[in-house]
mmCIF file of C-alpha atoms in Angstrom:
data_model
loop_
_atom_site.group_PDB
_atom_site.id
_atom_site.type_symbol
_atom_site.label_atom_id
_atom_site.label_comp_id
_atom_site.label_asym_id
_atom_site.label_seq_id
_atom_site.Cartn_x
_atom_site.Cartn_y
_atom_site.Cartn_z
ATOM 1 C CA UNK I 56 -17.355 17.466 -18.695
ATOM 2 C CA UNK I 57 -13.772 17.535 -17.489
ATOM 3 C CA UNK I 58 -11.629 14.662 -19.462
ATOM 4 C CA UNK I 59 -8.339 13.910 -17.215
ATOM 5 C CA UNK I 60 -5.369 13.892 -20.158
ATOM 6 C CA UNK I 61 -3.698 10.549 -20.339
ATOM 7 C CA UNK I 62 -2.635 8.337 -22.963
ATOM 8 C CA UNK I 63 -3.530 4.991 -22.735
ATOM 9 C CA UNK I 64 -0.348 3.125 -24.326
ATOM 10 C CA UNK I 65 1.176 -0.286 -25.106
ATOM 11 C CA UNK I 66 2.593 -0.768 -22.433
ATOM 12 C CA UNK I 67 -0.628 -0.241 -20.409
ATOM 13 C CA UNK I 68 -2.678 -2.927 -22.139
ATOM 14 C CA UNK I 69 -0.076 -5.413 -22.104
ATOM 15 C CA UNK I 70 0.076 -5.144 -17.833
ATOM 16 C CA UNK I 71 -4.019 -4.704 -18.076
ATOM 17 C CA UNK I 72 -3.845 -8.410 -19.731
ATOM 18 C CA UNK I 73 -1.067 -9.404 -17.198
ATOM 19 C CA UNK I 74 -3.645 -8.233 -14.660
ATOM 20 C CA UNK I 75 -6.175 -9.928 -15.660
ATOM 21 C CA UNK I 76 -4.598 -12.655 -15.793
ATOM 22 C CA UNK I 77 -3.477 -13.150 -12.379
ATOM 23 C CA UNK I 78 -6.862 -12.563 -11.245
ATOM 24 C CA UNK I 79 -8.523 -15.426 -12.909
ATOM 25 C CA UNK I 80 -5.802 -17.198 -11.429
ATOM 26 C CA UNK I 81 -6.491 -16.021 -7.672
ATOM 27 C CA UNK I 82 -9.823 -15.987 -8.140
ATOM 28 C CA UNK I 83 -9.716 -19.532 -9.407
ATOM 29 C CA UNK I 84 -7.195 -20.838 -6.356
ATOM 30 C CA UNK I 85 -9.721 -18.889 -3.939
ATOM 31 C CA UNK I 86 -12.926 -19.844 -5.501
ATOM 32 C CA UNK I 87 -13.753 -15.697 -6.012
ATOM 33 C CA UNK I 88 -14.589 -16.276 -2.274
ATOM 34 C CA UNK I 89 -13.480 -13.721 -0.063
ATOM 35 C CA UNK I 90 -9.398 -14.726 1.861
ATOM 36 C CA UNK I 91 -10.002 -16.422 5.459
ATOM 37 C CA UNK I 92 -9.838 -13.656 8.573
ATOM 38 C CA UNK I 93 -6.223 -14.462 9.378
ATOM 39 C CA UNK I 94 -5.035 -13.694 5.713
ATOM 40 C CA UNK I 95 -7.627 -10.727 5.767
ATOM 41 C CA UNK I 96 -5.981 -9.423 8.730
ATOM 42 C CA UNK I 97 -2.118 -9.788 7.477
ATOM 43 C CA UNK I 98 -3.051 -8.076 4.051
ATOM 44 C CA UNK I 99 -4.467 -5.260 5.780
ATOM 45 C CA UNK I 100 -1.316 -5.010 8.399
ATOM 46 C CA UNK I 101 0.562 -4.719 6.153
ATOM 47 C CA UNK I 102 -1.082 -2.281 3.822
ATOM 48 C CA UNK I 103 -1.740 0.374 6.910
ATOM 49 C CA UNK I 104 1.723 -0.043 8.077
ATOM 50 C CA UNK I 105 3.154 0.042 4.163
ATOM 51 C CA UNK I 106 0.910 3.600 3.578
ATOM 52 C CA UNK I 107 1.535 4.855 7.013
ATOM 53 C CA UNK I 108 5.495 4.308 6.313
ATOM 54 C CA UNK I 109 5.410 6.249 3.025
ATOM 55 C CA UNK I 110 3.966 9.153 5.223
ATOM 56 C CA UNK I 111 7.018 9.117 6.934
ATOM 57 C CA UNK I 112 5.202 7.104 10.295
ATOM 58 C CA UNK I 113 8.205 5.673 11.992
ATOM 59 C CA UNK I 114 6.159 2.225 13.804
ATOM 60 C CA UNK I 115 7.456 -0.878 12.992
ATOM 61 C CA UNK I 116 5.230 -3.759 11.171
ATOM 62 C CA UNK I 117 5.535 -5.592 14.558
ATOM 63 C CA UNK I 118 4.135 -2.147 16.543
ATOM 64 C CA UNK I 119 1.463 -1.628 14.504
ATOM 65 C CA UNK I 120 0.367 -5.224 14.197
ATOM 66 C CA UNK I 121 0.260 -4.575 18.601
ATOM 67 C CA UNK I 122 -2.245 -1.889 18.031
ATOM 68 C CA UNK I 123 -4.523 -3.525 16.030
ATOM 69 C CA UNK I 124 -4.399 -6.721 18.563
ATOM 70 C CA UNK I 125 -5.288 -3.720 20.976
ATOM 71 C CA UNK I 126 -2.016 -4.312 22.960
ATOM 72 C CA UNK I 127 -0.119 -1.293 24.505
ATOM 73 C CA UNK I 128 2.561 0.199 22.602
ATOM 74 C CA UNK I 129 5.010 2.800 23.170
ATOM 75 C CA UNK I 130 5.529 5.572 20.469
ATOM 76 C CA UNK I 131 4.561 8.719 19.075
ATOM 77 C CA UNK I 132 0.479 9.664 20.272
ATOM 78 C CA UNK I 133 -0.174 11.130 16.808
ATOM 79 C CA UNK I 134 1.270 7.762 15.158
ATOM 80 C CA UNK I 135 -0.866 5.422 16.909
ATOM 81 C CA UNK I 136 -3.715 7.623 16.417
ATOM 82 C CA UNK I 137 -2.815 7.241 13.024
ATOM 83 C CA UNK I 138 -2.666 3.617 13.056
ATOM 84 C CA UNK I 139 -6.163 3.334 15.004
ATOM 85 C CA UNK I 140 -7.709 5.628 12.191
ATOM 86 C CA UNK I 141 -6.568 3.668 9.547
ATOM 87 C CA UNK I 142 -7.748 0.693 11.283
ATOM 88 C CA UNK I 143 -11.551 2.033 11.292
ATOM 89 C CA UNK I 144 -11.143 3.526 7.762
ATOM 90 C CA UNK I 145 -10.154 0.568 6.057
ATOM 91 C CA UNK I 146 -13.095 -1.280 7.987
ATOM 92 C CA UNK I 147 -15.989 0.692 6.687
ATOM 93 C CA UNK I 148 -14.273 -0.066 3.078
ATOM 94 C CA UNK I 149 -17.254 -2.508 2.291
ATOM 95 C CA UNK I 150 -19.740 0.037 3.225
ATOM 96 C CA UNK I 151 -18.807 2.977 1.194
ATOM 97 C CA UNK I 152 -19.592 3.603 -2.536
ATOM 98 C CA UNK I 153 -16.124 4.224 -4.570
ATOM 99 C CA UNK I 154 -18.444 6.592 -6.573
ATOM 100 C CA UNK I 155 -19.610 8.257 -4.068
ATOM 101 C CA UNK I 156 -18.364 12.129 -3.170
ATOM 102 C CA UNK I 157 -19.987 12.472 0.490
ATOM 103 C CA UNK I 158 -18.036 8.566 1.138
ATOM 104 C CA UNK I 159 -14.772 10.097 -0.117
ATOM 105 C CA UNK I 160 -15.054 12.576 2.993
ATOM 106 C CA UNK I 161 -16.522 10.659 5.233
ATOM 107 C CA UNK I 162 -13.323 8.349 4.659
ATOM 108 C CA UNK I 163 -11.462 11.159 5.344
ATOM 109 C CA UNK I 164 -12.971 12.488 8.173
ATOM 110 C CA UNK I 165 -11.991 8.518 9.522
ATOM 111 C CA UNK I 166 -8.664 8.219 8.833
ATOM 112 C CA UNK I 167 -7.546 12.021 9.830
ATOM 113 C CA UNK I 168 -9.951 11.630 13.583
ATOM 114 C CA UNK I 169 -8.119 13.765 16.260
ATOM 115 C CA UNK I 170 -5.103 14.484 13.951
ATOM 116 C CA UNK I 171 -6.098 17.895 11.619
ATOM 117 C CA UNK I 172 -8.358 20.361 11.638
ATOM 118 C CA UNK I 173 -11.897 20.407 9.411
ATOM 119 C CA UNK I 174 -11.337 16.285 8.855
ATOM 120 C CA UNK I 175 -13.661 15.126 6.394
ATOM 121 C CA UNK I 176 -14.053 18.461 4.834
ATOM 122 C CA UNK I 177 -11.803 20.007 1.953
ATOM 123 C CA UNK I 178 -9.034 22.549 3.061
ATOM 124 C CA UNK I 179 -9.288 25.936 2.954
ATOM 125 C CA UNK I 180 -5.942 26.590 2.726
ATOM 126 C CA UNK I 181 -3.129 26.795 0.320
ATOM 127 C CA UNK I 182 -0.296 23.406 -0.155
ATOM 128 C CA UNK I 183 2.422 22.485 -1.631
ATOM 129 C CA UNK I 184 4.389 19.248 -1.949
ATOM 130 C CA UNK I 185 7.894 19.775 -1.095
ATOM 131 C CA UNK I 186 10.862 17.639 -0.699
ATOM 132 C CA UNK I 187 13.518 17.442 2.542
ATOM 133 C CA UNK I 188 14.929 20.708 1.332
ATOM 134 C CA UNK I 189 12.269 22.761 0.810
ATOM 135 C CA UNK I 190 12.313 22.735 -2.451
ATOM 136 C CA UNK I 191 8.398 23.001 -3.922
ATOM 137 C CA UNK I 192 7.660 20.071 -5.787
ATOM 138 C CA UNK I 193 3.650 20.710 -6.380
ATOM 139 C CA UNK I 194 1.658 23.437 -5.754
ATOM 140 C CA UNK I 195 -1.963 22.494 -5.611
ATOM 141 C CA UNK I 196 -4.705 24.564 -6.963
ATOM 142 C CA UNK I 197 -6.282 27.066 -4.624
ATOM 143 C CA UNK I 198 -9.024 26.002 -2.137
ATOM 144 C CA UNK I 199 -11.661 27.387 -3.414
ATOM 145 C CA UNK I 200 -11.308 25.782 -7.046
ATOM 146 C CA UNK I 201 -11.445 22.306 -4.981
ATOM 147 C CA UNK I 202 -14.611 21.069 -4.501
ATOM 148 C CA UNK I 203 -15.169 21.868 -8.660
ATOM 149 C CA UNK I 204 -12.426 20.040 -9.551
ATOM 150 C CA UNK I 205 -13.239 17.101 -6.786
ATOM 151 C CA UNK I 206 -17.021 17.097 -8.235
ATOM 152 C CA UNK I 207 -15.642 16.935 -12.179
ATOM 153 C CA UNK I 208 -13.677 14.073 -10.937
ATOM 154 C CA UNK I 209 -15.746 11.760 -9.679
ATOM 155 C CA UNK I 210 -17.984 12.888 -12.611
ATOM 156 C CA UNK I 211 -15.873 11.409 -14.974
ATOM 157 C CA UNK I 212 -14.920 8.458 -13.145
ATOM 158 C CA UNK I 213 -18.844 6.934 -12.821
ATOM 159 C CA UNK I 214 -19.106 8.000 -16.198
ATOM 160 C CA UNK I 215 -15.666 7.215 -17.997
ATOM 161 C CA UNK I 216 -15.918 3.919 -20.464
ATOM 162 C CA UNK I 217 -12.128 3.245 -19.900
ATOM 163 C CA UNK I 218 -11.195 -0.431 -17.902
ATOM 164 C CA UNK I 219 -10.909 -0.021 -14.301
ATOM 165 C CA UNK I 220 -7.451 -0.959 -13.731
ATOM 166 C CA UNK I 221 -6.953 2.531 -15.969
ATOM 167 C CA UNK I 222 -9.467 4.582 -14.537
ATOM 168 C CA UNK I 223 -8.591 3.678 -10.931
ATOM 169 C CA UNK I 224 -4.654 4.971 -11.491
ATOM 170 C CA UNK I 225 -5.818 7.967 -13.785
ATOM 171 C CA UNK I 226 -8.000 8.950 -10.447
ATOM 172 C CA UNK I 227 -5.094 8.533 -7.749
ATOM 173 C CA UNK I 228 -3.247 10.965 -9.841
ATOM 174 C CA UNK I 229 -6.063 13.516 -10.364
ATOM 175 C CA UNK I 230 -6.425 12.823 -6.792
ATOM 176 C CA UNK I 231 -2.971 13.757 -5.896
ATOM 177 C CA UNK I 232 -2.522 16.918 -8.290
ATOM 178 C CA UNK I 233 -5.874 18.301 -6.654
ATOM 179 C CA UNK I 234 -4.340 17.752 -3.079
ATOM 180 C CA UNK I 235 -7.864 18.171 -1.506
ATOM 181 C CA UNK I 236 -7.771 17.947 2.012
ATOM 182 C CA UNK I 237 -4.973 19.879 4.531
ATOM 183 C CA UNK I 238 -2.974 16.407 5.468
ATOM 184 C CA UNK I 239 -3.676 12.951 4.477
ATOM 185 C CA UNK I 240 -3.910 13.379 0.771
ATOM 186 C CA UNK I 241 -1.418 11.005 -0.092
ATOM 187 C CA UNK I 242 -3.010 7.528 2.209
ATOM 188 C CA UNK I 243 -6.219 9.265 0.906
ATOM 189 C CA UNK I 244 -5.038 8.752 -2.492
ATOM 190 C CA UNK I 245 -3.959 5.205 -2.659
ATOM 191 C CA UNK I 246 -7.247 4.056 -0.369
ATOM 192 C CA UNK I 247 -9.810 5.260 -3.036
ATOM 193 C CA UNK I 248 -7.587 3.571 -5.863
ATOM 194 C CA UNK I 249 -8.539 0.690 -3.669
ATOM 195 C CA UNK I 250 -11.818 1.487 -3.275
ATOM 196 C CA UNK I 251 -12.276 2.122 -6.429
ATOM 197 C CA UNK I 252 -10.412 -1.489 -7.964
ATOM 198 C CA UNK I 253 -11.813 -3.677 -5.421
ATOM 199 C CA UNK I 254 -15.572 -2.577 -7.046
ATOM 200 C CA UNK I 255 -14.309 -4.065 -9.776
ATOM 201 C CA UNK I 256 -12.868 -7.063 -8.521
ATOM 202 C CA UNK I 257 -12.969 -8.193 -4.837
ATOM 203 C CA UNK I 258 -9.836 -9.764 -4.459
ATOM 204 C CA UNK I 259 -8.191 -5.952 -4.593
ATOM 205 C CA UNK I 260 -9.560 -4.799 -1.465
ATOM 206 C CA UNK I 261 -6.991 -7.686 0.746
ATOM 207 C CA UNK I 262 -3.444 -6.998 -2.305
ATOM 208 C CA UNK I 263 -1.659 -5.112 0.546
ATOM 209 C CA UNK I 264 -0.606 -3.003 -2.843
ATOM 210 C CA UNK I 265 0.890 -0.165 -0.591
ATOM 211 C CA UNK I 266 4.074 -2.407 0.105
ATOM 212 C CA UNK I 267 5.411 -2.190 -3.352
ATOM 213 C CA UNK I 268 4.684 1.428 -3.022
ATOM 214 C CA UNK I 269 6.709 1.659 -0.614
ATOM 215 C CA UNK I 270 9.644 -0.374 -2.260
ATOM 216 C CA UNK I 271 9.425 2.020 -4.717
ATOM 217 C CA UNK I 272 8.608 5.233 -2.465
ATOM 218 C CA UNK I 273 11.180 7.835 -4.545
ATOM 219 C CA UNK I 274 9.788 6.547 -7.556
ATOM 220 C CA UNK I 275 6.850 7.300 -7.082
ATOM 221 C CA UNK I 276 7.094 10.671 -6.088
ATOM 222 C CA UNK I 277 9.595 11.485 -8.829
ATOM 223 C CA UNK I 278 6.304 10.169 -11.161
ATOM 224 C CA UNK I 279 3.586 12.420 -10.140
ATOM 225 C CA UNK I 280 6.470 14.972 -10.325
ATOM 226 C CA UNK I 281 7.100 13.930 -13.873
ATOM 227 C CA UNK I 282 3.597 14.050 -14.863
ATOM 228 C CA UNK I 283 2.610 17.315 -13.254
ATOM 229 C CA UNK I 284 5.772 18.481 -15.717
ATOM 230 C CA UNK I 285 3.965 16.746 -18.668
ATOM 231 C CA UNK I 286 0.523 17.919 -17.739
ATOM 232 C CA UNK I 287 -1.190 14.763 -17.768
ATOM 233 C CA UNK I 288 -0.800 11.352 -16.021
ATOM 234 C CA UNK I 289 0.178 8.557 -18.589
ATOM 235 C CA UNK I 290 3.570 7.257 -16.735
ATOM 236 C CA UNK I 291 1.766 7.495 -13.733
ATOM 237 C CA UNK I 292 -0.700 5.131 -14.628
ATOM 238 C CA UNK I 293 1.745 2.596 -16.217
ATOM 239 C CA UNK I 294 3.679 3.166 -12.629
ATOM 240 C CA UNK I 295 0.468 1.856 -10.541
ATOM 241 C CA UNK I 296 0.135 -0.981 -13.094
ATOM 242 C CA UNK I 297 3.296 -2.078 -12.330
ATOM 243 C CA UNK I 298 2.558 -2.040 -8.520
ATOM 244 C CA UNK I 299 -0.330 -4.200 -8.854
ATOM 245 C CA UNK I 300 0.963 -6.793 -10.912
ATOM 246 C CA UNK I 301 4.145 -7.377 -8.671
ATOM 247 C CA UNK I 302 1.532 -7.260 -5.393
ATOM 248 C CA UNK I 303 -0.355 -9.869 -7.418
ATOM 249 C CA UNK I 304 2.717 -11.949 -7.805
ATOM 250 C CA UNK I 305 3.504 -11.945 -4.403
ATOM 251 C CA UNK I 306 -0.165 -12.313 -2.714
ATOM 252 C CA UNK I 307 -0.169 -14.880 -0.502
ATOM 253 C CA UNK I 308 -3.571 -16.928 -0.342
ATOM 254 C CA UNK I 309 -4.716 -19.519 1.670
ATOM 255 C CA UNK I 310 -1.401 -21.283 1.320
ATOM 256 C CA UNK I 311 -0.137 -18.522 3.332
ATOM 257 C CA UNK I 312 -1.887 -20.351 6.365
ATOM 258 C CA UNK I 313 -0.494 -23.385 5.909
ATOM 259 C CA UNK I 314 3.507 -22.266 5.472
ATOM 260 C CA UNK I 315 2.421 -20.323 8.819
ATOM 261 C CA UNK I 316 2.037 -23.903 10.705
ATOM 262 C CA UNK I 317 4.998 -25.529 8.918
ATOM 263 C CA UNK I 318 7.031 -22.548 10.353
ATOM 264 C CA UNK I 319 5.266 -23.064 14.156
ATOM 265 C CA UNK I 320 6.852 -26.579 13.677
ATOM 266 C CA UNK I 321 9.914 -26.101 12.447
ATOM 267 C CA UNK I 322 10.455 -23.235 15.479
ATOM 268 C CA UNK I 323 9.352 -26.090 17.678
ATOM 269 C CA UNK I 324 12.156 -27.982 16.247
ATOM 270 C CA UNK I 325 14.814 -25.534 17.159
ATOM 271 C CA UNK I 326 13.801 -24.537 20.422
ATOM 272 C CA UNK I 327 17.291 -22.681 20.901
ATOM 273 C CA UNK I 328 16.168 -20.114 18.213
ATOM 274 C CA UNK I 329 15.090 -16.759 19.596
ATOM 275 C CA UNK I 330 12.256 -14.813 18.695
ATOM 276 C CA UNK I 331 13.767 -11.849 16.873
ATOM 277 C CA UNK I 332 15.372 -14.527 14.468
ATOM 278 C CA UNK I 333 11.949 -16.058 13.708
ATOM 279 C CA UNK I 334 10.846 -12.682 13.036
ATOM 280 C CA UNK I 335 13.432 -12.071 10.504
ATOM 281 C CA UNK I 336 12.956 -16.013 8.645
ATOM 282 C CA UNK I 337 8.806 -14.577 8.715
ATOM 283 C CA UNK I 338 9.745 -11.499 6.939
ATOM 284 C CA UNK I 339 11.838 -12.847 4.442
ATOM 285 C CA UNK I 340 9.438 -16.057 3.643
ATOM 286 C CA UNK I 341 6.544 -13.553 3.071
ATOM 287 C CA UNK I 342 9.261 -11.584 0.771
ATOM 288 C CA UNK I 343 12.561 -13.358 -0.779
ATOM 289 C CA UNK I 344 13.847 -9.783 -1.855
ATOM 290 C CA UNK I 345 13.392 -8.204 0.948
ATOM 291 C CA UNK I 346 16.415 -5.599 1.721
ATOM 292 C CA UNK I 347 18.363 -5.879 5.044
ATOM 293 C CA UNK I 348 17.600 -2.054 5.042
ATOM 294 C CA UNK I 349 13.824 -3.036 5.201
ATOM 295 C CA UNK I 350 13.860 -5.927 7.501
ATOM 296 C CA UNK I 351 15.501 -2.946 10.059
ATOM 297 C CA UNK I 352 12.729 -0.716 9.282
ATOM 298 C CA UNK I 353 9.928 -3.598 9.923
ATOM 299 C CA UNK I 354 11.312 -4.798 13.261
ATOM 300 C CA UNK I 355 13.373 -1.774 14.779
ATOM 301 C CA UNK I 356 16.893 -3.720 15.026
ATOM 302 C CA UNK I 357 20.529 -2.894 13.898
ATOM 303 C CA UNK I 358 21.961 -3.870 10.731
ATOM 304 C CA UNK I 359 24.242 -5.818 12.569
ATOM 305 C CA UNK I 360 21.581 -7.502 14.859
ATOM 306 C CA UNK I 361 19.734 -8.656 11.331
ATOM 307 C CA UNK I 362 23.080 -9.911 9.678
ATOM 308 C CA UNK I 363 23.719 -11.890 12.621
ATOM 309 C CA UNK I 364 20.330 -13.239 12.704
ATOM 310 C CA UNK I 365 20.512 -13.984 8.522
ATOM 311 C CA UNK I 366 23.627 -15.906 9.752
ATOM 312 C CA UNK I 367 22.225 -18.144 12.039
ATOM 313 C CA UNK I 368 19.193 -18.824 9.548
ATOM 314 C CA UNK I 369 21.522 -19.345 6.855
ATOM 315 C CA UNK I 370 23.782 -21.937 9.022
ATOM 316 C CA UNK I 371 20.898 -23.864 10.012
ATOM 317 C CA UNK I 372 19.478 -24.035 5.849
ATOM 318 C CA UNK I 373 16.383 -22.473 6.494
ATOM 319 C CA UNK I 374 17.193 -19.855 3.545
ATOM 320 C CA UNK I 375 20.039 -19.422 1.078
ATOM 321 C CA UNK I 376 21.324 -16.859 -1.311
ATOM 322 C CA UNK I 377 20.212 -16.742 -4.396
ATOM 323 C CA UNK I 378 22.039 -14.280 -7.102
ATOM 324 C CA UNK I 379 23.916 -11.351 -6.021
ATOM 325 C CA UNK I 380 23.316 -9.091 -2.886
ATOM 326 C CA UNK I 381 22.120 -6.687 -5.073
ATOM 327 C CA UNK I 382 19.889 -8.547 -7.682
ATOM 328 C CA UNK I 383 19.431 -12.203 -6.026
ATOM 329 C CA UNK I 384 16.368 -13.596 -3.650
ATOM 330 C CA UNK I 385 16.515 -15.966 -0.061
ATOM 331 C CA UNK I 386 15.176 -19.233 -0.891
ATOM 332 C CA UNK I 387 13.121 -20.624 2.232
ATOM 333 C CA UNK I 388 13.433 -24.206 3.164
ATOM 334 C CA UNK I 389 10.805 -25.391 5.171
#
């Protein structure tokens, strides 16, 4: 049986424990019950909008939060489609086996709807990974060597002794190297890890994880690239480690709902206050190190617009500076 090469280090077990960790604690603030609807809803918002992002989807957080509400939104056909598919894949999650080949494509076959050719079935075709300049950065095995590869993998994973957290990242790389379907490998990817985690412990399925992805989108790239280089997928793993822990830190839990009506009040106390400045407090309370860079991405407004909007949260001490532009956090007063 195929073994994917990996070395489990140090470094891994100490985030493992870290981990760990934070779950008994959310699981213990939650009661291991399952986050309300409204919190459900947010965490997966902002996972399909994080994943669709890193795909190079150009919707806001605010356009594809319309879509889901079912409200009409102008923008690219083929990246509201892609919105609406990840809408319906990510709601059969509780339904499919992580173990599970035929649920794997059936995912698939969801999430790419109306968007390539042969969804839900392997490609047949040659691909490559490149960069903005052409330059190859993968080339994936042939097609026809797929569905072996795809079958050893999920071999090993329902038979593998190693702890999930492990597994799940050493499978997202496999995943990635193999490049098994025409388009869509890469939201493919970091969906299964999901899957694959949240069978482990529930709480994973609503850690919009695919956020801090995309905080640290080059990096992660320039990992796989690294690890294809080295043949196996070690820094990869401790990569993805990372990325959960920091979504663990900042999950929001039930809390979350109550900040949400302390901020309804305090806009009702500052009536003169528009919108697009609320949306910018809302996206900095849900993340203190958010970049001004990011906040322009999320809402479609000018640097400018969002520096004049920081200014007038700042004057009236809703949030304050912490540290350096570079290296500090807002503080939210509420």
């Amino acid at each position: 049986m195929y073994i994917p090469p990996f070395t489990i280090t140090e470094k891994m077990l100490h985030l493992v424990s870290d981990i760990s960790e934070q779950v008994g604690i959310l699981n213990a603030r939650l009661g291991e019950d399952i986050p309300s609807p409204m919190l459900r809803k947010k965490s997966q918002i902002k996972t399909i909008h994080s994943s669709l992002a890193i795909e190079n989807n150009t919707l806001s957080l605010k356009q594809v939060t319309d879509i889901i509400d079912g409200k009409h939104v102008l923008g690219a056909p083929d990246e509201i489609q892609e919105v609406k598919n990840a809408v319906e894949a990510y709601h059969l999650m509780t339904q499919l086996d992580a173990f599970k080949e035929k649920d794997l494509l059936k995912a698939h076959g969801l999430m790419m709807k109306d968007l390539v050719r042969n969804a839900g079935h392997y490609r047949y075709d040659g691909v490559g990974v490149f960069d903005g300049n052409g330059n190859c950065l993968h080339m994936a095995p042939p097609p026809e060597r797929v569905p072996e590869l795809m079958g050893d993998l999920f071999q090993w994973v329902k038979t593998c002794k190693t702890h999930p957290l492990i597994y799940s990242c050493v499978f997202h790389y496999e995943f990635e190297f193999i490049h098994p379907f025409i388009d869509g490998n890469g939201r493919m990817g970091r969906y299964w890890q999901t899957m694959l985690l949240s069978r482990w412990k529930g709480i994973f399925a609503w850690l919009p994880v695919e956020t801090i992805v995309k905080e640290h989108q080059q990096e992660y790239y320039h990992v796989i690239q690294k690890c294809d280089q080295a043949g196996e997928s070690t820094l990869f793993v401790e990569y993805m480690l990372r990325c959960l822990l920091d979504a663990m830190a900042n999950y929001d839990d039930d809390d979350a709902e109550v900040q949400d009506k302390i901020q309804d009040k305090v806009q009702d106390k500052f009536p003169e206050v528009s919108q697009p400045v609320w949306d910018v407090f809302d996206i900095i309370r849900n993340n203190p190190k958010v970049t001004v860079n990011s906040i322009c991405e999320q809402i479609n407004l000018k640097e400018r617009q969002i520096y004049k909007h920081i200014a007038q949260l700042k004057s009236l001490g809703l949030i304050v500076r912490v540290g350096s532009n570079k290296t500090g956090y807002w503080k939210v007063n509420l």
